[in-house]
């Protein structure tokens, strides 16, 4: 893995967990192999207690894995791809909110914040938060309502059970395993324990409650969420390329094959024609006469979004996930080239991509560009690693004077290069944001204090003159600086979201390539 990826993961750990966890995590990410505890303590120059605490945090949030070597030492390693999931935490919560409402959003948020929780603990924390916000929202949720949302998240595989220890008596390290059929089994809980009114009770007394599902922990199923984001990107591409009706058909096939399809497969499971028709009739009242031409359109062409896998049951249809992701990745690469070098250079790249391998003279003819411009664009693409060149001998005896130089595109290399640029861009954005907040720390804290005072005055029913007097403590020049910081922060946040979405698509394509 690259150095910039390590730097990005390091800065994410600091942002979410603090400098001590960052130091331990960064040390492990820089190691070639797994490290035992005593090496980590010597390497980071921190007390053993703080190192152990940091490792607990990393393990709790599924960033760190441990194993026992031949000598009996427990060794630790940090997975960078797991740390990068921090970029998508807000998307995970927002996705749950869109699908199942605010309680599901809070459930996902609580589990993300704690790494893993039992069902009872997660429901209890969400109930407490909703009770605190009851006056502001005016909506009252019971423990039963939250439990139903939790079940929906599990049934749709957005939540998954954590492995539990099976430790033989002669081993000091727990052996965490779980059978496949246990991953989505929902335990029985006692809702009356969650609805107990603990007002006025001390914190130690609250912690004495023993829930029946103690020891059965749940975490976020990141693979399932990434699959959902992938499907959303596919539907957007289908809508832009064909239209809304075609996108609705693809969405129906994806939904019917939702939890049955492996996340890394190139196509979905085959869905019978009559199941597709039945679902579309219920959702958008589409008849058979209308569905047939749309399916034909989706199946036509070399880059077909849908394919007919079998003739049984009126036809079995699959969504070509691999092909659609390839189109998306190619579009991202072309867009990057067009933004950096212009539309003519993007045209040259598209021609090489379509024809697989070409000589410079052939590119010049197909692109209808001047020889000088063609050579300049080829040089730019070659310099930035968007295209590769390899020589082919004209005769049996190889000679540079007797060789043909062919230009081609290696999309695997292009995607990895784009990922590196995305990591660098995210690192720069987070660094700029931190610097901006640090330079204006006192002013931002002043703004927060005044906003808190104004909110308190409004709640107590103070007069408008008194509220305006407090608001005028911030001078016009300070207000201008605050507005500027807010505008820059919004642009940085928006850029981070867009880059995170691009990383998600590029990673999905690389994962699909492993299945080929």
PDB file of C-alpha atoms in Angstrom, residues 59-331:
ATOM      1  CA  UNK A  59     -10.209  -4.068  17.710  1.00  0.00           C
ATOM      2  CA  UNK A  60     -13.583  -2.829  18.946  1.00  0.00           C
ATOM      3  CA  UNK A  61     -14.066  -0.835  15.714  1.00  0.00           C
ATOM      4  CA  UNK A  62     -12.921  -3.722  13.476  1.00  0.00           C
ATOM      5  CA  UNK A  63      -9.739  -1.959  12.318  1.00  0.00           C
ATOM      6  CA  UNK A  64      -7.276  -4.320  13.987  1.00  0.00           C
ATOM      7  CA  UNK A  65      -6.921  -8.086  13.698  1.00  0.00           C
ATOM      8  CA  UNK A  66      -4.925 -10.383  15.978  1.00  0.00           C
ATOM      9  CA  UNK A  67      -3.492 -13.873  15.704  1.00  0.00           C
ATOM     10  CA  UNK A  68      -1.164 -16.130  17.646  1.00  0.00           C
ATOM     11  CA  UNK A  69       2.205 -17.035  16.143  1.00  0.00           C
ATOM     12  CA  UNK A  70       4.097 -20.308  16.521  1.00  0.00           C
ATOM     13  CA  UNK A  71       5.897 -19.092  19.651  1.00  0.00           C
ATOM     14  CA  UNK A  72       2.646 -18.208  21.403  1.00  0.00           C
ATOM     15  CA  UNK A  73       2.875 -14.408  21.008  1.00  0.00           C
ATOM     16  CA  UNK A  74      -0.293 -12.555  20.017  1.00  0.00           C
ATOM     17  CA  UNK A  75       0.426 -10.381  16.976  1.00  0.00           C
ATOM     18  CA  UNK A  76      -1.592  -7.394  15.780  1.00  0.00           C
ATOM     19  CA  UNK A  77      -2.130  -5.833  12.366  1.00  0.00           C
ATOM     20  CA  UNK A  78      -4.241  -2.879  11.186  1.00  0.00           C
ATOM     21  CA  UNK A  79      -6.206  -3.154   7.923  1.00  0.00           C
ATOM     22  CA  UNK A  80      -6.040   0.134   6.015  1.00  0.00           C
ATOM     23  CA  UNK A  81      -9.101  -0.679   3.936  1.00  0.00           C
ATOM     24  CA  UNK A  82     -11.085  -0.989   7.183  1.00  0.00           C
ATOM     25  CA  UNK A  83      -9.838   2.375   8.458  1.00  0.00           C
ATOM     26  CA  UNK A  84     -10.939   3.980   5.165  1.00  0.00           C
ATOM     27  CA  UNK A  85     -14.521   3.042   6.058  1.00  0.00           C
ATOM     28  CA  UNK A  86     -14.483   6.048   8.375  1.00  0.00           C
ATOM     29  CA  UNK A  87     -14.990   8.121   5.220  1.00  0.00           C
ATOM     30  CA  UNK A  88     -18.413   6.512   4.696  1.00  0.00           C
ATOM     31  CA  UNK A  89     -19.784   6.595   8.265  1.00  0.00           C
ATOM     32  CA  UNK A  90     -22.171   9.476   7.518  1.00  0.00           C
ATOM     33  CA  UNK A  91     -23.352   7.736   4.341  1.00  0.00           C
ATOM     34  CA  UNK A  92     -24.108   4.559   6.297  1.00  0.00           C
ATOM     35  CA  UNK A  93     -26.318   6.458   8.755  1.00  0.00           C
ATOM     36  CA  UNK A  94     -28.000   8.498   5.994  1.00  0.00           C
ATOM     37  CA  UNK A  95     -28.717   5.328   4.011  1.00  0.00           C
ATOM     38  CA  UNK A  96     -30.418   3.741   7.049  1.00  0.00           C
ATOM     39  CA  UNK A  97     -32.473   6.900   7.529  1.00  0.00           C
ATOM     40  CA  UNK A  98     -33.643   6.896   3.904  1.00  0.00           C
ATOM     41  CA  UNK A  99     -34.673   3.246   4.050  1.00  0.00           C
ATOM     42  CA  UNK A 100     -36.153   2.878   7.545  1.00  0.00           C
ATOM     43  CA  UNK A 101     -36.450   6.319   9.159  1.00  0.00           C
ATOM     44  CA  UNK A 102     -34.819   8.212  12.032  1.00  0.00           C
ATOM     45  CA  UNK A 103     -34.684   5.335  14.567  1.00  0.00           C
ATOM     46  CA  UNK A 104     -32.676   3.207  12.097  1.00  0.00           C
ATOM     47  CA  UNK A 105     -30.365   6.176  11.519  1.00  0.00           C
ATOM     48  CA  UNK A 106     -29.720   6.421  15.264  1.00  0.00           C
ATOM     49  CA  UNK A 107     -29.218   2.668  15.606  1.00  0.00           C
ATOM     50  CA  UNK A 108     -26.562   2.664  12.892  1.00  0.00           C
ATOM     51  CA  UNK A 109     -24.965   5.782  14.370  1.00  0.00           C
ATOM     52  CA  UNK A 110     -24.745   4.254  17.854  1.00  0.00           C
ATOM     53  CA  UNK A 111     -23.239   1.010  16.563  1.00  0.00           C
ATOM     54  CA  UNK A 112     -20.731   2.972  14.471  1.00  0.00           C
ATOM     55  CA  UNK A 113     -19.766   5.100  17.470  1.00  0.00           C
ATOM     56  CA  UNK A 114     -19.220   2.076  19.695  1.00  0.00           C
ATOM     57  CA  UNK A 115     -17.894  -0.353  17.089  1.00  0.00           C
ATOM     58  CA  UNK A 116     -20.216  -3.120  18.264  1.00  0.00           C
ATOM     59  CA  UNK A 117     -23.197  -3.341  20.616  1.00  0.00           C
ATOM     60  CA  UNK A 118     -25.724  -5.874  21.832  1.00  0.00           C
ATOM     61  CA  UNK A 119     -29.270  -5.465  20.565  1.00  0.00           C
ATOM     62  CA  UNK A 120     -30.533  -4.393  24.003  1.00  0.00           C
ATOM     63  CA  UNK A 121     -27.772  -1.821  24.483  1.00  0.00           C
ATOM     64  CA  UNK A 122     -28.329  -0.304  21.042  1.00  0.00           C
ATOM     65  CA  UNK A 123     -32.101  -0.033  21.542  1.00  0.00           C
ATOM     66  CA  UNK A 124     -31.674   1.428  25.041  1.00  0.00           C
ATOM     67  CA  UNK A 125     -29.266   4.124  23.827  1.00  0.00           C
ATOM     68  CA  UNK A 126     -31.568   5.086  20.947  1.00  0.00           C
ATOM     69  CA  UNK A 127     -34.628   5.200  23.232  1.00  0.00           C
ATOM     70  CA  UNK A 128     -32.773   7.539  25.600  1.00  0.00           C
ATOM     71  CA  UNK A 129     -31.739   9.836  22.734  1.00  0.00           C
ATOM     72  CA  UNK A 130     -35.255   9.932  21.296  1.00  0.00           C
ATOM     73  CA  UNK A 131     -36.743  10.664  24.718  1.00  0.00           C
ATOM     74  CA  UNK A 132     -34.326  13.592  25.102  1.00  0.00           C
ATOM     75  CA  UNK A 133     -35.370  14.936  21.681  1.00  0.00           C
ATOM     76  CA  UNK A 134     -39.084  14.268  22.212  1.00  0.00           C
ATOM     77  CA  UNK A 135     -39.911  17.875  23.076  1.00  0.00           C
ATOM     78  CA  UNK A 136     -38.187  19.211  19.948  1.00  0.00           C
ATOM     79  CA  UNK A 137     -39.497  16.608  17.463  1.00  0.00           C
ATOM     80  CA  UNK A 138     -42.898  15.909  18.997  1.00  0.00           C
ATOM     81  CA  UNK A 139     -42.587  12.225  18.024  1.00  0.00           C
ATOM     82  CA  UNK A 140     -42.683   9.492  20.637  1.00  0.00           C
ATOM     83  CA  UNK A 141     -41.027   6.143  19.834  1.00  0.00           C
ATOM     84  CA  UNK A 142     -41.392   3.098  22.058  1.00  0.00           C
ATOM     85  CA  UNK A 143     -38.850   0.340  22.613  1.00  0.00           C
ATOM     86  CA  UNK A 144     -41.037  -1.915  20.446  1.00  0.00           C
ATOM     87  CA  UNK A 145     -40.736   0.529  17.514  1.00  0.00           C
ATOM     88  CA  UNK A 146     -36.945   0.633  17.833  1.00  0.00           C
ATOM     89  CA  UNK A 147     -36.808  -3.157  18.069  1.00  0.00           C
ATOM     90  CA  UNK A 148     -38.739  -3.455  14.784  1.00  0.00           C
ATOM     91  CA  UNK A 149     -36.272  -1.119  13.054  1.00  0.00           C
ATOM     92  CA  UNK A 150     -33.382  -3.189  14.404  1.00  0.00           C
ATOM     93  CA  UNK A 151     -34.996  -6.349  13.008  1.00  0.00           C
ATOM     94  CA  UNK A 152     -35.446  -4.698   9.614  1.00  0.00           C
ATOM     95  CA  UNK A 153     -31.748  -3.774   9.517  1.00  0.00           C
ATOM     96  CA  UNK A 154     -30.790  -7.356  10.358  1.00  0.00           C
ATOM     97  CA  UNK A 155     -33.246  -8.928   7.889  1.00  0.00           C
ATOM     98  CA  UNK A 156     -31.863  -6.740   5.089  1.00  0.00           C
ATOM     99  CA  UNK A 157     -28.327  -7.718   6.247  1.00  0.00           C
ATOM    100  CA  UNK A 158     -27.221  -4.167   7.102  1.00  0.00           C
ATOM    101  CA  UNK A 159     -26.345  -5.450  10.584  1.00  0.00           C
ATOM    102  CA  UNK A 160     -24.423  -8.649  11.188  1.00  0.00           C
ATOM    103  CA  UNK A 161     -23.480 -10.625  14.305  1.00  0.00           C
ATOM    104  CA  UNK A 162     -19.904 -10.505  15.539  1.00  0.00           C
ATOM    105  CA  UNK A 163     -17.919 -13.720  16.028  1.00  0.00           C
ATOM    106  CA  UNK A 164     -17.861 -14.899  19.640  1.00  0.00           C
ATOM    107  CA  UNK A 165     -15.024 -16.650  21.546  1.00  0.00           C
ATOM    108  CA  UNK A 166     -14.515 -20.405  21.562  1.00  0.00           C
ATOM    109  CA  UNK A 167     -11.437 -20.667  23.763  1.00  0.00           C
ATOM    110  CA  UNK A 168      -9.925 -24.055  24.602  1.00  0.00           C
ATOM    111  CA  UNK A 169      -8.591 -24.370  28.131  1.00  0.00           C
ATOM    112  CA  UNK A 170      -4.973 -24.558  26.979  1.00  0.00           C
ATOM    113  CA  UNK A 171      -5.083 -21.299  24.955  1.00  0.00           C
ATOM    114  CA  UNK A 172      -4.770 -17.771  26.287  1.00  0.00           C
ATOM    115  CA  UNK A 173      -6.019 -16.066  23.080  1.00  0.00           C
ATOM    116  CA  UNK A 174      -9.747 -16.274  22.302  1.00  0.00           C
ATOM    117  CA  UNK A 175     -10.706 -18.015  19.080  1.00  0.00           C
ATOM    118  CA  UNK A 176     -13.463 -15.861  17.579  1.00  0.00           C
ATOM    119  CA  UNK A 177     -15.729 -17.778  15.201  1.00  0.00           C
ATOM    120  CA  UNK A 178     -19.369 -17.855  14.138  1.00  0.00           C
ATOM    121  CA  UNK A 179     -21.325 -20.238  11.917  1.00  0.00           C
ATOM    122  CA  UNK A 180     -22.845 -18.807   8.748  1.00  0.00           C
ATOM    123  CA  UNK A 181     -26.411 -19.678   9.781  1.00  0.00           C
ATOM    124  CA  UNK A 182     -25.966 -17.646  13.018  1.00  0.00           C
ATOM    125  CA  UNK A 183     -25.030 -14.359  11.319  1.00  0.00           C
ATOM    126  CA  UNK A 184     -28.585 -13.010  11.141  1.00  0.00           C
ATOM    127  CA  UNK A 185     -30.379 -14.804  13.981  1.00  0.00           C
ATOM    128  CA  UNK A 186     -32.127 -12.194  16.138  1.00  0.00           C
ATOM    129  CA  UNK A 187     -32.035 -12.985  19.889  1.00  0.00           C
ATOM    130  CA  UNK A 188     -34.964 -12.664  22.260  1.00  0.00           C
ATOM    131  CA  UNK A 189     -34.842  -9.570  24.478  1.00  0.00           C
ATOM    132  CA  UNK A 190     -36.940  -8.224  27.363  1.00  0.00           C
ATOM    133  CA  UNK A 191     -38.370  -4.847  26.395  1.00  0.00           C
ATOM    134  CA  UNK A 192     -39.556  -4.061  29.928  1.00  0.00           C
ATOM    135  CA  UNK A 193     -35.898  -3.811  30.995  1.00  0.00           C
ATOM    136  CA  UNK A 194     -35.372  -1.107  28.380  1.00  0.00           C
ATOM    137  CA  UNK A 195     -38.509   0.820  29.334  1.00  0.00           C
ATOM    138  CA  UNK A 196     -37.670   0.931  33.049  1.00  0.00           C
ATOM    139  CA  UNK A 197     -37.714   4.486  34.304  1.00  0.00           C
ATOM    140  CA  UNK A 198     -34.230   5.082  35.671  1.00  0.00           C
ATOM    141  CA  UNK A 199     -34.721   8.777  36.421  1.00  0.00           C
ATOM    142  CA  UNK A 200     -32.795   9.780  39.504  1.00  0.00           C
ATOM    143  CA  UNK A 201     -30.860   6.541  39.662  1.00  0.00           C
ATOM    144  CA  UNK A 202     -27.111   6.648  39.822  1.00  0.00           C
ATOM    145  CA  UNK A 203     -24.994   5.558  36.854  1.00  0.00           C
ATOM    146  CA  UNK A 204     -23.549   2.494  38.640  1.00  0.00           C
ATOM    147  CA  UNK A 205     -27.070   1.302  39.384  1.00  0.00           C
ATOM    148  CA  UNK A 206     -28.042   1.590  35.701  1.00  0.00           C
ATOM    149  CA  UNK A 207     -25.101  -0.568  34.697  1.00  0.00           C
ATOM    150  CA  UNK A 208     -26.263  -3.462  36.930  1.00  0.00           C
ATOM    151  CA  UNK A 209     -29.085  -4.402  34.524  1.00  0.00           C
ATOM    152  CA  UNK A 210     -28.319  -7.795  32.981  1.00  0.00           C
ATOM    153  CA  UNK A 211     -29.791  -8.132  29.493  1.00  0.00           C
ATOM    154  CA  UNK A 212     -30.697 -11.605  28.191  1.00  0.00           C
ATOM    155  CA  UNK A 213     -28.698 -11.072  24.976  1.00  0.00           C
ATOM    156  CA  UNK A 214     -25.509 -10.200  26.822  1.00  0.00           C
ATOM    157  CA  UNK A 215     -22.508 -11.368  24.798  1.00  0.00           C
ATOM    158  CA  UNK A 216     -24.355 -11.341  21.441  1.00  0.00           C
ATOM    159  CA  UNK A 217     -22.785  -8.352  19.699  1.00  0.00           C
ATOM    160  CA  UNK A 218     -23.744  -6.736  16.417  1.00  0.00           C
ATOM    161  CA  UNK A 219     -21.731  -4.597  14.024  1.00  0.00           C
ATOM    162  CA  UNK A 220     -22.292  -2.821  10.723  1.00  0.00           C
ATOM    163  CA  UNK A 221     -22.179  -5.076   7.655  1.00  0.00           C
ATOM    164  CA  UNK A 222     -19.932  -2.819   5.565  1.00  0.00           C
ATOM    165  CA  UNK A 223     -20.060  -5.139   2.551  1.00  0.00           C
ATOM    166  CA  UNK A 224     -23.868  -4.871   2.427  1.00  0.00           C
ATOM    167  CA  UNK A 225     -23.781  -1.074   2.644  1.00  0.00           C
ATOM    168  CA  UNK A 226     -21.154  -0.912  -0.112  1.00  0.00           C
ATOM    169  CA  UNK A 227     -23.383  -3.169  -2.207  1.00  0.00           C
ATOM    170  CA  UNK A 228     -26.267  -0.727  -1.695  1.00  0.00           C
ATOM    171  CA  UNK A 229     -24.086   2.236  -2.734  1.00  0.00           C
ATOM    172  CA  UNK A 230     -22.965   0.271  -5.790  1.00  0.00           C
ATOM    173  CA  UNK A 231     -26.584  -0.417  -6.759  1.00  0.00           C
ATOM    174  CA  UNK A 232     -27.443   3.273  -6.370  1.00  0.00           C
ATOM    175  CA  UNK A 233     -24.563   4.217  -8.690  1.00  0.00           C
ATOM    176  CA  UNK A 234     -25.774   1.600 -11.208  1.00  0.00           C
ATOM    177  CA  UNK A 235     -29.329   2.990 -11.126  1.00  0.00           C
ATOM    178  CA  UNK A 236     -28.082   6.549 -11.622  1.00  0.00           C
ATOM    179  CA  UNK A 237     -25.979   5.434 -14.602  1.00  0.00           C
ATOM    180  CA  UNK A 238     -28.918   3.513 -16.079  1.00  0.00           C
ATOM    181  CA  UNK A 239     -31.250   6.492 -15.663  1.00  0.00           C
ATOM    182  CA  UNK A 240     -28.781   8.836 -17.359  1.00  0.00           C
ATOM    183  CA  UNK A 241     -27.998   6.397 -20.194  1.00  0.00           C
ATOM    184  CA  UNK A 242     -31.506   5.060 -20.924  1.00  0.00           C
ATOM    185  CA  UNK A 243     -34.306   6.638 -18.876  1.00  0.00           C
ATOM    186  CA  UNK A 244     -36.444   6.366 -15.757  1.00  0.00           C
ATOM    187  CA  UNK A 245     -38.464   3.313 -16.863  1.00  0.00           C
ATOM    188  CA  UNK A 246     -35.353   1.299 -17.727  1.00  0.00           C
ATOM    189  CA  UNK A 247     -33.809   2.310 -14.389  1.00  0.00           C
ATOM    190  CA  UNK A 248     -36.938   1.094 -12.602  1.00  0.00           C
ATOM    191  CA  UNK A 249     -36.630  -2.323 -14.307  1.00  0.00           C
ATOM    192  CA  UNK A 250     -32.958  -2.616 -13.297  1.00  0.00           C
ATOM    193  CA  UNK A 251     -33.888  -1.531  -9.754  1.00  0.00           C
ATOM    194  CA  UNK A 252     -36.533  -4.264  -9.586  1.00  0.00           C
ATOM    195  CA  UNK A 253     -34.060  -6.980 -10.636  1.00  0.00           C
ATOM    196  CA  UNK A 254     -31.512  -5.687  -8.103  1.00  0.00           C
ATOM    197  CA  UNK A 255     -34.131  -5.683  -5.332  1.00  0.00           C
ATOM    198  CA  UNK A 256     -35.322  -9.210  -6.112  1.00  0.00           C
ATOM    199  CA  UNK A 257     -31.706 -10.445  -6.101  1.00  0.00           C
ATOM    200  CA  UNK A 258     -30.745  -8.183  -3.187  1.00  0.00           C
ATOM    201  CA  UNK A 259     -29.615 -10.419  -0.334  1.00  0.00           C
ATOM    202  CA  UNK A 260     -29.176 -13.517  -2.529  1.00  0.00           C
ATOM    203  CA  UNK A 261     -26.334 -12.124  -4.664  1.00  0.00           C
ATOM    204  CA  UNK A 262     -22.690 -12.252  -3.657  1.00  0.00           C
ATOM    205  CA  UNK A 263     -21.321  -8.702  -3.333  1.00  0.00           C
ATOM    206  CA  UNK A 264     -18.265  -9.540  -5.462  1.00  0.00           C
ATOM    207  CA  UNK A 265     -20.078 -11.247  -8.340  1.00  0.00           C
ATOM    208  CA  UNK A 266     -20.057  -9.871 -11.902  1.00  0.00           C
ATOM    209  CA  UNK A 267     -23.807 -10.470 -12.372  1.00  0.00           C
ATOM    210  CA  UNK A 268     -26.813 -10.752 -10.098  1.00  0.00           C
ATOM    211  CA  UNK A 269     -28.692 -13.998  -9.598  1.00  0.00           C
ATOM    212  CA  UNK A 270     -31.071 -14.788 -12.467  1.00  0.00           C
ATOM    213  CA  UNK A 271     -34.609 -13.486 -11.852  1.00  0.00           C
ATOM    214  CA  UNK A 272     -37.625 -14.957 -13.740  1.00  0.00           C
ATOM    215  CA  UNK A 273     -39.520 -12.682 -16.122  1.00  0.00           C
ATOM    216  CA  UNK A 274     -42.840 -13.173 -14.311  1.00  0.00           C
ATOM    217  CA  UNK A 275     -41.365 -12.124 -10.936  1.00  0.00           C
ATOM    218  CA  UNK A 276     -40.052  -8.922 -12.537  1.00  0.00           C
ATOM    219  CA  UNK A 277     -43.423  -8.261 -14.185  1.00  0.00           C
ATOM    220  CA  UNK A 278     -45.330  -8.956 -10.968  1.00  0.00           C
ATOM    221  CA  UNK A 279     -43.203  -6.513  -8.961  1.00  0.00           C
ATOM    222  CA  UNK A 280     -43.368  -3.789 -11.660  1.00  0.00           C
ATOM    223  CA  UNK A 281     -47.149  -4.176 -11.921  1.00  0.00           C
ATOM    224  CA  UNK A 282     -47.448  -3.442  -8.204  1.00  0.00           C
ATOM    225  CA  UNK A 283     -44.991  -0.523  -8.124  1.00  0.00           C
ATOM    226  CA  UNK A 284     -45.496   1.408 -11.399  1.00  0.00           C
ATOM    227  CA  UNK A 285     -48.378  -0.517 -13.028  1.00  0.00           C
ATOM    228  CA  UNK A 286     -46.234  -1.679 -15.978  1.00  0.00           C
ATOM    229  CA  UNK A 287     -47.835  -4.283 -18.272  1.00  0.00           C
ATOM    230  CA  UNK A 288     -46.199  -7.072 -20.245  1.00  0.00           C
ATOM    231  CA  UNK A 289     -46.585  -5.214 -23.573  1.00  0.00           C
ATOM    232  CA  UNK A 290     -44.660  -2.275 -22.120  1.00  0.00           C
ATOM    233  CA  UNK A 291     -41.993  -4.325 -20.314  1.00  0.00           C
ATOM    234  CA  UNK A 292     -40.839  -6.375 -23.336  1.00  0.00           C
ATOM    235  CA  UNK A 293     -39.465  -3.480 -25.439  1.00  0.00           C
ATOM    236  CA  UNK A 294     -37.702  -1.978 -22.408  1.00  0.00           C
ATOM    237  CA  UNK A 295     -36.026  -5.311 -21.620  1.00  0.00           C
ATOM    238  CA  UNK A 296     -35.011  -5.604 -25.267  1.00  0.00           C
ATOM    239  CA  UNK A 297     -33.410  -2.145 -25.106  1.00  0.00           C
ATOM    240  CA  UNK A 298     -31.508  -3.027 -21.928  1.00  0.00           C
ATOM    241  CA  UNK A 299     -30.250  -6.309 -23.418  1.00  0.00           C
ATOM    242  CA  UNK A 300     -29.102  -4.869 -26.779  1.00  0.00           C
ATOM    243  CA  UNK A 301     -25.540  -3.808 -27.544  1.00  0.00           C
ATOM    244  CA  UNK A 302     -22.095  -4.865 -26.414  1.00  0.00           C
ATOM    245  CA  UNK A 303     -22.412  -2.893 -23.151  1.00  0.00           C
ATOM    246  CA  UNK A 304     -25.822  -4.284 -22.243  1.00  0.00           C
ATOM    247  CA  UNK A 305     -26.949  -3.459 -18.718  1.00  0.00           C
ATOM    248  CA  UNK A 306     -29.154  -6.580 -18.554  1.00  0.00           C
ATOM    249  CA  UNK A 307     -28.695 -10.033 -20.113  1.00  0.00           C
ATOM    250  CA  UNK A 308     -31.049 -12.939 -20.694  1.00  0.00           C
ATOM    251  CA  UNK A 309     -29.453 -15.844 -18.841  1.00  0.00           C
ATOM    252  CA  UNK A 310     -32.033 -18.553 -19.597  1.00  0.00           C
ATOM    253  CA  UNK A 311     -35.309 -19.142 -21.484  1.00  0.00           C
ATOM    254  CA  UNK A 312     -37.082 -20.895 -18.640  1.00  0.00           C
ATOM    255  CA  UNK A 313     -40.093 -19.250 -16.915  1.00  0.00           C
ATOM    256  CA  UNK A 314     -40.503 -16.766 -19.738  1.00  0.00           C
ATOM    257  CA  UNK A 315     -36.836 -15.823 -19.508  1.00  0.00           C
ATOM    258  CA  UNK A 316     -34.317 -15.411 -16.679  1.00  0.00           C
ATOM    259  CA  UNK A 317     -32.630 -12.002 -16.493  1.00  0.00           C
ATOM    260  CA  UNK A 318     -29.471 -10.775 -14.754  1.00  0.00           C
ATOM    261  CA  UNK A 319     -27.941  -7.316 -14.283  1.00  0.00           C
ATOM    262  CA  UNK A 320     -24.394  -7.114 -15.658  1.00  0.00           C
ATOM    263  CA  UNK A 321     -22.774  -5.453 -12.656  1.00  0.00           C
ATOM    264  CA  UNK A 322     -19.236  -5.857 -14.015  1.00  0.00           C
ATOM    265  CA  UNK A 323     -20.043  -4.202 -17.353  1.00  0.00           C
ATOM    266  CA  UNK A 324     -21.879  -1.290 -15.758  1.00  0.00           C
ATOM    267  CA  UNK A 325     -19.068  -0.656 -13.275  1.00  0.00           C
ATOM    268  CA  UNK A 326     -16.590  -0.721 -16.181  1.00  0.00           C
ATOM    269  CA  UNK A 327     -18.607   1.993 -17.927  1.00  0.00           C
ATOM    270  CA  UNK A 328     -18.705   4.051 -14.729  1.00  0.00           C
ATOM    271  CA  UNK A 329     -14.955   3.717 -14.185  1.00  0.00           C
ATOM    272  CA  UNK A 330     -14.231   4.645 -17.787  1.00  0.00           C
ATOM    273  CA  UNK A 331     -16.496   7.685 -17.457  1.00  0.00           C
TER     274      UNK A 331
END
